[in-house]
PDB file of C-alpha atoms in Angstrom:
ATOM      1  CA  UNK A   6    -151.645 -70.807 -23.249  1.00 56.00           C
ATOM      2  CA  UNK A   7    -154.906 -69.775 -24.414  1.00 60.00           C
ATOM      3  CA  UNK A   8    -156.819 -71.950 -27.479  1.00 78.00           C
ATOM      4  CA  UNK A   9    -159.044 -69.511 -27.713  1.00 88.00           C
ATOM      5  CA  UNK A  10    -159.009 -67.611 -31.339  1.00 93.00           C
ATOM      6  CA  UNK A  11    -157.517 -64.041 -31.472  1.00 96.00           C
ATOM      7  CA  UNK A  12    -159.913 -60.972 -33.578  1.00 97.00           C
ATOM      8  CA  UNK A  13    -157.682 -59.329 -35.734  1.00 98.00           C
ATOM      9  CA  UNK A  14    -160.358 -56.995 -37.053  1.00 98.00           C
ATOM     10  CA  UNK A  15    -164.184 -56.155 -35.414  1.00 98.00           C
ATOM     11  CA  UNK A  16    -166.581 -53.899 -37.125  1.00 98.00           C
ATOM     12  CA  UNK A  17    -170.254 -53.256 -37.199  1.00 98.00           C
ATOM     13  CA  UNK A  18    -171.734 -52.530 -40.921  1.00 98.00           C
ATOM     14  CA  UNK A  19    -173.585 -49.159 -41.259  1.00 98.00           C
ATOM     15  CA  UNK A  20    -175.068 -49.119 -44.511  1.00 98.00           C
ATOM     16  CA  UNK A  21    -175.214 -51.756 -47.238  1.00 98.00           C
ATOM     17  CA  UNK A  22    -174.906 -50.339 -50.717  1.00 97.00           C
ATOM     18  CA  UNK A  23    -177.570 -50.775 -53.692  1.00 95.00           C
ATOM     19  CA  UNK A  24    -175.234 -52.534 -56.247  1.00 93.00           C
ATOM     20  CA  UNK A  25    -173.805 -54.762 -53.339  1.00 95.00           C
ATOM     21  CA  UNK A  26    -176.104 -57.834 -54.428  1.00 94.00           C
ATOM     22  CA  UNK A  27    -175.268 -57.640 -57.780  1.00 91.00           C
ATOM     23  CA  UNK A  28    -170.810 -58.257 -57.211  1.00 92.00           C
ATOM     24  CA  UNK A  29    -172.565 -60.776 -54.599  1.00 94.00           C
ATOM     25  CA  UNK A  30    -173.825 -63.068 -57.887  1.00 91.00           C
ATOM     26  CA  UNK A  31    -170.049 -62.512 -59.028  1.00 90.00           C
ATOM     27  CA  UNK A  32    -169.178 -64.001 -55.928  1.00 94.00           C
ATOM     28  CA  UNK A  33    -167.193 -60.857 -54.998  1.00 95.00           C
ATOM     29  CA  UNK A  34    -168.203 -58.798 -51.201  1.00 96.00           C
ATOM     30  CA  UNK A  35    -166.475 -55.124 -50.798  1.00 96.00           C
ATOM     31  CA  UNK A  36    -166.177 -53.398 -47.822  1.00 97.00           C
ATOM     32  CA  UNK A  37    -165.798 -49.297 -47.195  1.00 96.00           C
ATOM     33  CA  UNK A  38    -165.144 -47.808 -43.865  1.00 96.00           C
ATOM     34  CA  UNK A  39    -167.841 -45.561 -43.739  1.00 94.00           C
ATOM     35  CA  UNK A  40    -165.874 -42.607 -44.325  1.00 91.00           C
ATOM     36  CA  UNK A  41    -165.397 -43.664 -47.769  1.00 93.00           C
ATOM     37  CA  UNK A  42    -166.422 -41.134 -50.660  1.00 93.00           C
ATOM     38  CA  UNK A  43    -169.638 -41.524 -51.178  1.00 93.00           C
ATOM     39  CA  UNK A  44    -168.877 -42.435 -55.139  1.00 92.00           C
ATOM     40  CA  UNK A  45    -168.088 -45.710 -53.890  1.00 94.00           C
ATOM     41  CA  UNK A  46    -171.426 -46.147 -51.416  1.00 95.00           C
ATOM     42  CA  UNK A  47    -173.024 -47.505 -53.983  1.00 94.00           C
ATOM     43  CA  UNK A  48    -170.588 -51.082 -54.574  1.00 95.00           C
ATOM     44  CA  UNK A  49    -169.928 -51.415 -50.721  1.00 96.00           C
ATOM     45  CA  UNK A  50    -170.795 -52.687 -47.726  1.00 98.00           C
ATOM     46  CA  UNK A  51    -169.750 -49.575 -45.283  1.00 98.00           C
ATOM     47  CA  UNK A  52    -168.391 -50.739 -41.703  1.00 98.00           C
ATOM     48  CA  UNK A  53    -167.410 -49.181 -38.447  1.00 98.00           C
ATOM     49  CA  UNK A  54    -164.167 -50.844 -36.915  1.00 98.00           C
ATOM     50  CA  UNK A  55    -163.479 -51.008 -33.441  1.00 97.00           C
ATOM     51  CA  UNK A  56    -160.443 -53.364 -33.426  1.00 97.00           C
ATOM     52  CA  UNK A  57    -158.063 -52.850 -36.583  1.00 97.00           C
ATOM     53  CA  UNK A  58    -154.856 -54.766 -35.403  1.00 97.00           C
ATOM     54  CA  UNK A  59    -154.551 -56.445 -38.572  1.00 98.00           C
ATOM     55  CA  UNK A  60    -155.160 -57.655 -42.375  1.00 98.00           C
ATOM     56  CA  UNK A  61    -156.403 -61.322 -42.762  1.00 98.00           C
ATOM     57  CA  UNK A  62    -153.553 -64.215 -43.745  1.00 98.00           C
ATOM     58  CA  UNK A  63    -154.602 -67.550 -44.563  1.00 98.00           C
ATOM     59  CA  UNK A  64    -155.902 -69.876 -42.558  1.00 97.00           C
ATOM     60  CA  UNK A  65    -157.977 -66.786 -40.768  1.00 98.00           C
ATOM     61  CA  UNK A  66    -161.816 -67.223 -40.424  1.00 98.00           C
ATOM     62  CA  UNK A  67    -163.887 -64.238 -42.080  1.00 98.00           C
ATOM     63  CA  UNK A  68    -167.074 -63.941 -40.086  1.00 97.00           C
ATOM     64  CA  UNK A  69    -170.060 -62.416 -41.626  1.00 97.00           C
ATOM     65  CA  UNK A  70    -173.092 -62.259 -39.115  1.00 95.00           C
ATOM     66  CA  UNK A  71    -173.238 -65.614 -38.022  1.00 94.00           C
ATOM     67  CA  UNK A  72    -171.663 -67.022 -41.555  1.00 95.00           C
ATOM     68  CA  UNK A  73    -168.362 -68.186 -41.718  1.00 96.00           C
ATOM     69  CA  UNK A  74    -165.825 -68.097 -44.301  1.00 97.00           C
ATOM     70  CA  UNK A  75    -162.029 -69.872 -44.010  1.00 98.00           C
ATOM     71  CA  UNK A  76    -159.495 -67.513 -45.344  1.00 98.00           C
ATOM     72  CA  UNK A  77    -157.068 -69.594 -48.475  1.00 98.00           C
ATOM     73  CA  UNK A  78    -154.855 -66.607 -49.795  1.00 98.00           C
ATOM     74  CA  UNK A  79    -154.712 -63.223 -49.522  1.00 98.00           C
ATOM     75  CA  UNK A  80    -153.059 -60.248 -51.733  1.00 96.00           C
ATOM     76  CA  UNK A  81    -149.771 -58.421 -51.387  1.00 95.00           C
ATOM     77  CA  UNK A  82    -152.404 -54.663 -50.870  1.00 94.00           C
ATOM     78  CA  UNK A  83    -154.806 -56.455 -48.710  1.00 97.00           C
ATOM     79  CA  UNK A  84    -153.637 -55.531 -45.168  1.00 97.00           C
ATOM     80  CA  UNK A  85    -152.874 -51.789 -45.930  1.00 95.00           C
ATOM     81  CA  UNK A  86    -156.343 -51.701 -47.674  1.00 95.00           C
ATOM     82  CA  UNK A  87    -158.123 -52.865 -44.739  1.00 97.00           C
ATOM     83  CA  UNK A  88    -156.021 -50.839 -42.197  1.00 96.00           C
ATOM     84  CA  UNK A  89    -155.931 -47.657 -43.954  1.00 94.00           C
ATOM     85  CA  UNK A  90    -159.372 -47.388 -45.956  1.00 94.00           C
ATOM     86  CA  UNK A  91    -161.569 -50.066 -43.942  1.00 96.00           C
ATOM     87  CA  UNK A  92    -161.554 -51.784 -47.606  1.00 96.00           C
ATOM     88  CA  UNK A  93    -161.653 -55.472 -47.901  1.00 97.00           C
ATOM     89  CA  UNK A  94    -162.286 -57.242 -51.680  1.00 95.00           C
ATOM     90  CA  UNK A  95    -164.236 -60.800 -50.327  1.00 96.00           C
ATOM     91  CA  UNK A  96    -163.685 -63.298 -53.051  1.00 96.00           C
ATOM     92  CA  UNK A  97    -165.589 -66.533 -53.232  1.00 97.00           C
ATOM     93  CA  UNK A  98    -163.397 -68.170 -56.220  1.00 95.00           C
ATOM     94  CA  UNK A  99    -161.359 -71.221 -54.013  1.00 97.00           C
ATOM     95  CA  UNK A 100    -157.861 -69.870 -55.305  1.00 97.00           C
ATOM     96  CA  UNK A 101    -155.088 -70.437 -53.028  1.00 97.00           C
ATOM     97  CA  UNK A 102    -153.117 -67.974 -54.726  1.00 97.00           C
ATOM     98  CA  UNK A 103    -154.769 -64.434 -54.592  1.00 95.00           C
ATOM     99  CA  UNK A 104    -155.299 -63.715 -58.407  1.00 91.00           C
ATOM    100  CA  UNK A 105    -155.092 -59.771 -57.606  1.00 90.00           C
ATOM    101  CA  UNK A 106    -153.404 -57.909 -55.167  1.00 92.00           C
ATOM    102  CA  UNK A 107    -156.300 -56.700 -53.479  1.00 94.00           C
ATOM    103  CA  UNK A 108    -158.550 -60.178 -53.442  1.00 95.00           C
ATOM    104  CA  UNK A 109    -159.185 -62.100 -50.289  1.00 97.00           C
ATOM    105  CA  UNK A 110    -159.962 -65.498 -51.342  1.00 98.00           C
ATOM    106  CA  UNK A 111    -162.805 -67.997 -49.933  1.00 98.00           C
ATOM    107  CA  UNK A 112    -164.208 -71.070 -50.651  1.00 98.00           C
ATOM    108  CA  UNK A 113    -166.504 -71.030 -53.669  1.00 97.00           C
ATOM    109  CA  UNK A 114    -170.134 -70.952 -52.539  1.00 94.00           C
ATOM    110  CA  UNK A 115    -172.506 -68.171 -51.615  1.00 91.00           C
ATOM    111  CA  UNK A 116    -171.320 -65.258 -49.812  1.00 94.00           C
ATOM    112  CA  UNK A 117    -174.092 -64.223 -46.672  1.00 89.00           C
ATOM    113  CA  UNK A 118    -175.637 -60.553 -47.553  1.00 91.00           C
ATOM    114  CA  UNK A 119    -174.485 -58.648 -44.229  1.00 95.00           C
ATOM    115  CA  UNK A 120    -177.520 -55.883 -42.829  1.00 96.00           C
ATOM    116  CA  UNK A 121    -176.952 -53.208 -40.599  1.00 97.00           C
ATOM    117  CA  UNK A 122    -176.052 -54.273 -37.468  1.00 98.00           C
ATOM    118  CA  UNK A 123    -174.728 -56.972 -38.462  1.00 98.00           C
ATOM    119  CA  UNK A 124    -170.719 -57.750 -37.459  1.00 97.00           C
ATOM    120  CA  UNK A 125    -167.918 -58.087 -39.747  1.00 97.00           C
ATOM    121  CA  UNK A 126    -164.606 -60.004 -37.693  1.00 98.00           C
ATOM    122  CA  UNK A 127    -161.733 -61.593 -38.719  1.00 98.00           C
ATOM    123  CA  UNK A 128    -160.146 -64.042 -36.178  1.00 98.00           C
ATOM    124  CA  UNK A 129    -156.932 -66.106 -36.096  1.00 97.00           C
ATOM    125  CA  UNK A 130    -156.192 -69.141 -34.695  1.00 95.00           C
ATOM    126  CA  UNK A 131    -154.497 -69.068 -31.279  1.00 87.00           C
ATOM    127  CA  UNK A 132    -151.776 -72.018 -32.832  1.00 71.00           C
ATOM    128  CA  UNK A 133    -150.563 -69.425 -35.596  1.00 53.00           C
ATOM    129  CA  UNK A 134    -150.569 -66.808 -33.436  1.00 50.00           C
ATOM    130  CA  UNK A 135    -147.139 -68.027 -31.399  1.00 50.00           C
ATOM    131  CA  UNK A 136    -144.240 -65.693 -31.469  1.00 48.00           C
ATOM    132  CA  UNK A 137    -146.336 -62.526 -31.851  1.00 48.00           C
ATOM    133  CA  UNK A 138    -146.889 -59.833 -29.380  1.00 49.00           C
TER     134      UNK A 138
ATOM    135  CA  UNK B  26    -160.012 -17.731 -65.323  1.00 53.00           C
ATOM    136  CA  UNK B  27    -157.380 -20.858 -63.997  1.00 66.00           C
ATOM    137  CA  UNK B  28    -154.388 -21.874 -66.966  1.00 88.00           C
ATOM    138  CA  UNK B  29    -154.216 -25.286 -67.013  1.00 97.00           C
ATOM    139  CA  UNK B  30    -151.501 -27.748 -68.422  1.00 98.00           C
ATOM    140  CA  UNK B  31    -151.229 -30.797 -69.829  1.00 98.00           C
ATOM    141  CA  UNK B  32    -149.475 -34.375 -68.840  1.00 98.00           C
ATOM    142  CA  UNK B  33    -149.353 -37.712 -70.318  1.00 98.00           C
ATOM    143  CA  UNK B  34    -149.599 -40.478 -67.470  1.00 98.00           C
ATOM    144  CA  UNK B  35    -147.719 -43.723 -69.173  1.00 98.00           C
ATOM    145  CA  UNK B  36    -148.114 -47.128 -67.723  1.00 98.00           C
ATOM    146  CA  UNK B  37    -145.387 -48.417 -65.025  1.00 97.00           C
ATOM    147  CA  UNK B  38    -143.801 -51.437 -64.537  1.00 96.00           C
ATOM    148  CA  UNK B  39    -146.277 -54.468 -65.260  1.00 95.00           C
ATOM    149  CA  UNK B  40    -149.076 -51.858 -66.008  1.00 97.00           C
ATOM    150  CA  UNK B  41    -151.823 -51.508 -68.071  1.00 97.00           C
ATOM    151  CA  UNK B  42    -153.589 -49.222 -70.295  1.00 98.00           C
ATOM    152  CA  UNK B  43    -152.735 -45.428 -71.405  1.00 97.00           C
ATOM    153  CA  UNK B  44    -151.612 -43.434 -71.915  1.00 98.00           C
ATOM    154  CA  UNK B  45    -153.800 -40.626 -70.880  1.00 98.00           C
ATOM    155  CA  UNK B  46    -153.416 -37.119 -71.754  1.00 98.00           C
ATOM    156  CA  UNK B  47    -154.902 -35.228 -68.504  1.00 98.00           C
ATOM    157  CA  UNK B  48    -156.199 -31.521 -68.563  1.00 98.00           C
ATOM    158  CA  UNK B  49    -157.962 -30.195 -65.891  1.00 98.00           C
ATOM    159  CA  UNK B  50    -160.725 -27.191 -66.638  1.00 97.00           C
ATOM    160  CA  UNK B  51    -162.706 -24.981 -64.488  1.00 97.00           C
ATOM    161  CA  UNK B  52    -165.635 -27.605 -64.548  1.00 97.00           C
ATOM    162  CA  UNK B  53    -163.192 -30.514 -63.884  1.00 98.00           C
ATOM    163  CA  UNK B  54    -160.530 -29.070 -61.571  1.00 98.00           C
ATOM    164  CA  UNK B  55    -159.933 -31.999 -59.118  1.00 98.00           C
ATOM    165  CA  UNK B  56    -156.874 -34.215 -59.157  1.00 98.00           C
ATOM    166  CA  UNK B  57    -158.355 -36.554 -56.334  1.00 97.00           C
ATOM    167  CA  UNK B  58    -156.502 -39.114 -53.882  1.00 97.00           C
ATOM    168  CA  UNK B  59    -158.672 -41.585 -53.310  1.00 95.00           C
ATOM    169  CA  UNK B  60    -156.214 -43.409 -51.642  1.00 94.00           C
ATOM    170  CA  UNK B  61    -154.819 -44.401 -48.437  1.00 89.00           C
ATOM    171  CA  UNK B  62    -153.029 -42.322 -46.029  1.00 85.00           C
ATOM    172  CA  UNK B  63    -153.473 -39.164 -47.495  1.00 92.00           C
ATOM    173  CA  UNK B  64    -152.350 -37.350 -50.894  1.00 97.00           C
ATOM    174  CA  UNK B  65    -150.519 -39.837 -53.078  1.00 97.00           C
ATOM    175  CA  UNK B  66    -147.286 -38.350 -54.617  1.00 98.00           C
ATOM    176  CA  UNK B  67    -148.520 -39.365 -57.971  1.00 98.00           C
ATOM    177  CA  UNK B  68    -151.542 -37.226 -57.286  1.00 98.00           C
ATOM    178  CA  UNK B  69    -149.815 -34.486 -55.981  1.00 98.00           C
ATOM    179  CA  UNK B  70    -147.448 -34.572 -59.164  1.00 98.00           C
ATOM    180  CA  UNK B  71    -150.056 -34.204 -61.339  1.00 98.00           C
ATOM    181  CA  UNK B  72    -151.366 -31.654 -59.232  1.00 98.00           C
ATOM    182  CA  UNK B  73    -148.294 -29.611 -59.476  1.00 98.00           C
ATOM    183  CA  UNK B  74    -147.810 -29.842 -63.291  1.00 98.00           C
ATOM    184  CA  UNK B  75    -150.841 -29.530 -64.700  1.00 98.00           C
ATOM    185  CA  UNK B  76    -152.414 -26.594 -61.572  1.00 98.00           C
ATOM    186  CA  UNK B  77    -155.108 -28.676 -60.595  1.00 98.00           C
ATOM    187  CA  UNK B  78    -156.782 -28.849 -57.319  1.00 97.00           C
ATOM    188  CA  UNK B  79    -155.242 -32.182 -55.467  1.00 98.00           C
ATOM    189  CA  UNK B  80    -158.220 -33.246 -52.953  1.00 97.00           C
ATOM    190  CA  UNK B  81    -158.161 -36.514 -50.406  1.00 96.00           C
ATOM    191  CA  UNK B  82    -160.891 -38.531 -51.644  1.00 93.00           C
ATOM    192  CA  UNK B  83    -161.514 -39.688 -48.524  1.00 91.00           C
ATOM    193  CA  UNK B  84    -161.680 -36.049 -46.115  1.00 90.00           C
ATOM    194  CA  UNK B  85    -163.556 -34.211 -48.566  1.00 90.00           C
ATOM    195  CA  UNK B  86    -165.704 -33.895 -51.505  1.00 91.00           C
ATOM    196  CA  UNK B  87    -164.753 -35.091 -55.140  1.00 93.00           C
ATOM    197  CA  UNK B  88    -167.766 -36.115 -57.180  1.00 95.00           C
ATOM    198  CA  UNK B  89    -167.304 -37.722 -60.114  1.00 95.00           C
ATOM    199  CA  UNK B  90    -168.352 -34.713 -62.694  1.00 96.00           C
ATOM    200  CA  UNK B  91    -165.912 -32.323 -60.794  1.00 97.00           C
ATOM    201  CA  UNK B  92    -162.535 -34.559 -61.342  1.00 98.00           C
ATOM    202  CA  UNK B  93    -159.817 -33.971 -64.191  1.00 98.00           C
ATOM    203  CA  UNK B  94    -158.094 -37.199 -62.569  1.00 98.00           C
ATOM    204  CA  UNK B  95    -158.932 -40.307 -60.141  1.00 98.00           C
ATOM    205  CA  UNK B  96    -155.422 -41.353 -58.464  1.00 98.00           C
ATOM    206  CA  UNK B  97    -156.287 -44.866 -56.901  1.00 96.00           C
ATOM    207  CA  UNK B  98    -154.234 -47.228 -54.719  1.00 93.00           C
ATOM    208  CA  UNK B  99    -156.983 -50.257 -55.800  1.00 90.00           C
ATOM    209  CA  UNK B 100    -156.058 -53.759 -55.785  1.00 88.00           C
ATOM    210  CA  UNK B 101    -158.372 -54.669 -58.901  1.00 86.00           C
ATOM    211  CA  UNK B 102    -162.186 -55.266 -57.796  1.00 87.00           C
ATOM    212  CA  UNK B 103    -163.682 -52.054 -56.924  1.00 90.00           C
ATOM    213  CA  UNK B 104    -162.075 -48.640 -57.499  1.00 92.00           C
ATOM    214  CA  UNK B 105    -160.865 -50.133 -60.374  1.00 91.00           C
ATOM    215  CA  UNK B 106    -164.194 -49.889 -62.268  1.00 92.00           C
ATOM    216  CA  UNK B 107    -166.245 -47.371 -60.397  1.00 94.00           C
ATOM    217  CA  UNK B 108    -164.015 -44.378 -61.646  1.00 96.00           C
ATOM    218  CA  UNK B 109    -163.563 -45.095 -65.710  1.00 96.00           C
ATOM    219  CA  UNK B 110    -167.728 -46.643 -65.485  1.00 94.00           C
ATOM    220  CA  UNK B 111    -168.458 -42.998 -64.660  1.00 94.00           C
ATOM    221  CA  UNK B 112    -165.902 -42.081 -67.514  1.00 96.00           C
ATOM    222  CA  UNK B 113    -163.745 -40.568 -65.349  1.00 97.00           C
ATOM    223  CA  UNK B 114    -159.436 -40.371 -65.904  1.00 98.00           C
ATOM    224  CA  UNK B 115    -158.440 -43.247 -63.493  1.00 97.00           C
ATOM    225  CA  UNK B 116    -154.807 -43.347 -62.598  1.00 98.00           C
ATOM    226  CA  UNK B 117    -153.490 -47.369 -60.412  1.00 96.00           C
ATOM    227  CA  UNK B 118    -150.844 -46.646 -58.702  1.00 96.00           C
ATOM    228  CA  UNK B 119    -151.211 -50.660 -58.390  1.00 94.00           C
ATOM    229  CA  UNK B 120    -149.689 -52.467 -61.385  1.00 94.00           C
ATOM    230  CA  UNK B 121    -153.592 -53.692 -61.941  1.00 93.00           C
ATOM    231  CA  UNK B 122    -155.335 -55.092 -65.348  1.00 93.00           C
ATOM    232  CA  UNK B 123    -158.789 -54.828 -66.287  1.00 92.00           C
ATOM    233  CA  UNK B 124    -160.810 -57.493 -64.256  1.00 84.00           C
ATOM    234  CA  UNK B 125    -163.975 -57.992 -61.929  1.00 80.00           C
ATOM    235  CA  UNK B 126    -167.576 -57.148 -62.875  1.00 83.00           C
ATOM    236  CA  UNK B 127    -166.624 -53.724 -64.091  1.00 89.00           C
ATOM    237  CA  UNK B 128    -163.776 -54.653 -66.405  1.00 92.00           C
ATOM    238  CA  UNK B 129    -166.325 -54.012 -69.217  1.00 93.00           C
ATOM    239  CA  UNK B 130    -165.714 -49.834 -68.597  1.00 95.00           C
ATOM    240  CA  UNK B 131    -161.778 -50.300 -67.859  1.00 96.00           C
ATOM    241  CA  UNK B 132    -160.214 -49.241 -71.333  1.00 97.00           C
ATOM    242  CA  UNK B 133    -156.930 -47.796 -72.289  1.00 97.00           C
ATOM    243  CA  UNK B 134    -158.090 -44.575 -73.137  1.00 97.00           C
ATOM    244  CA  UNK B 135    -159.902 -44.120 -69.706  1.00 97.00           C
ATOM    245  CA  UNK B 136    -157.392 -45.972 -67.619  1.00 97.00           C
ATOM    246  CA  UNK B 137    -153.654 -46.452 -66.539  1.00 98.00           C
ATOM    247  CA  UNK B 138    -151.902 -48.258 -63.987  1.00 97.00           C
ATOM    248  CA  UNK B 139    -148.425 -49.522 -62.358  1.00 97.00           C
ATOM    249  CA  UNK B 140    -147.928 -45.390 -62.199  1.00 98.00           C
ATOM    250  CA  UNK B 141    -144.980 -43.849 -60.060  1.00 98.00           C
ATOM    251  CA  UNK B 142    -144.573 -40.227 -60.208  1.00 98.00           C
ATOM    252  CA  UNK B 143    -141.858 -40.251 -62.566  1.00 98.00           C
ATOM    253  CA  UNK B 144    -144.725 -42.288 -65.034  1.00 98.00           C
ATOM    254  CA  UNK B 145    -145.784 -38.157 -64.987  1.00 98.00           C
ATOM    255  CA  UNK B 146    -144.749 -35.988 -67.842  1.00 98.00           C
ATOM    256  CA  UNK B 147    -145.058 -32.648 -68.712  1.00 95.00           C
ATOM    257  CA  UNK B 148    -146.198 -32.496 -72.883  1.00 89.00           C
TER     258      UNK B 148
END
């Protein structure tokens, strides 16, 4: 049996919108695919996926760049956000109990500023991962 | 010229806000689905009563100055806000409350949530 983690989710981001710094202070990231309308280009980092296998759970690591962020609870509209729309609502708040459907939640702290270029995974643990496939 | 109607979108289950009394015109025809996996029912409901244009949000063009509506499928953070800060008819079909760094433009007489298509009425 492999240890090695499994990525749920790979995606490179495209375009990082004007506003995005400003939710950053609120400790609050938001991804678009980049299809999104552009209305919303504005608030969100946009993101090309190339695996999309599934939404984050906790105990999942968020990696931003090189930065990395442990998953502690996760909304009921999370996974068909991310799957469907590319759209992810980072949350640096330390709840272990998603306050809204949509959050993600991380440990309080600073959340990196992603570039272009720059990847956006989520991976899983290979332990949690038993009983799947 | 285009006849439009009117509905009243109340608040579902464990919503918020509303209601809101939505007219499209021929400068705001758009009842838009900015939503996952394609036209939203609720969308398309609205669409049907009132004769506005139902658009996907996310396969073509709905700029905010063209919509009647905004049908959302937002989980609180983003969508949420973006629609009513541009004063724009927002319809959740997420039972979501005002919150995040735009909860300052989410008010009751821009914004509605917890809405099923049967939350629709003709007036």
């Amino acid at each position: 049996m492999s240890t090695a983690p499994t990525t749920v989710y790979e995606s490179t981001v495209t375009a990082v919108g004007a506003q995005v710094t400003a939710f950053l202070e609120h400790g609050i990231l938001i991804f678009f695919a980049d299809e999104a309308p552009p209305e919303l280009h504005d608030i969100s980092v946009l993101h090309r996926a190339t695996v999309a296998d599934d939404g984050p759970r906790p105990g999942d690591t968020v990696h931003l760049g090189a930065a990395t962020l442990e998953v502690l609870a996760v909304g009921e509209v999370v996974r068909d956000n991310l799957l469907n729309l590319g759209h992810l609502d980072l949350k640096a708040d330390g709840l272990t109990e998603a306050k809204l459907p949509g959050d993600v939640c991380v440990p309080k702290g600073e959340i990196a500023l992603l570039a272009v270029g720059d990847s956006f995974r989520i991976t899983r643990p290979a332990s949690t991962d038993t009983g799947q496939d | 010229m285009s006849e439009y109607k009117s509905v009243v979108v109340t608040k579902g289950r464990g919503g918020w806000g509303g209601p809101l009394t939505i007219t499209p015109t021929d400068e705001r025809p758009l009842v838009a689905s900015i939503t996952g996996g394609g036209i939203h029912p609720v969308a398309q409901r609205i669409a049907d009563l009132t004769g506005g244009e139902v658009v996907d949000g996310f396969r073509s063009s709905a700029p905010f100055d063209k919509l009647a509506v905004a049908v959302i499928d937002c989980g609180g953070t983003a969508r949420v806000g973006v629609y009513p800060m541009k004063k724009v008819m927002t319809v959740d079909v997420h039972a979501t409350s005002p919150a995040g760094p735009l909860a300052q433009f989410i008010t009751e007489q821009l914004f509605v949530s917890g809405v099923k298509p049967e939350d629709v009425t003709e007036t």
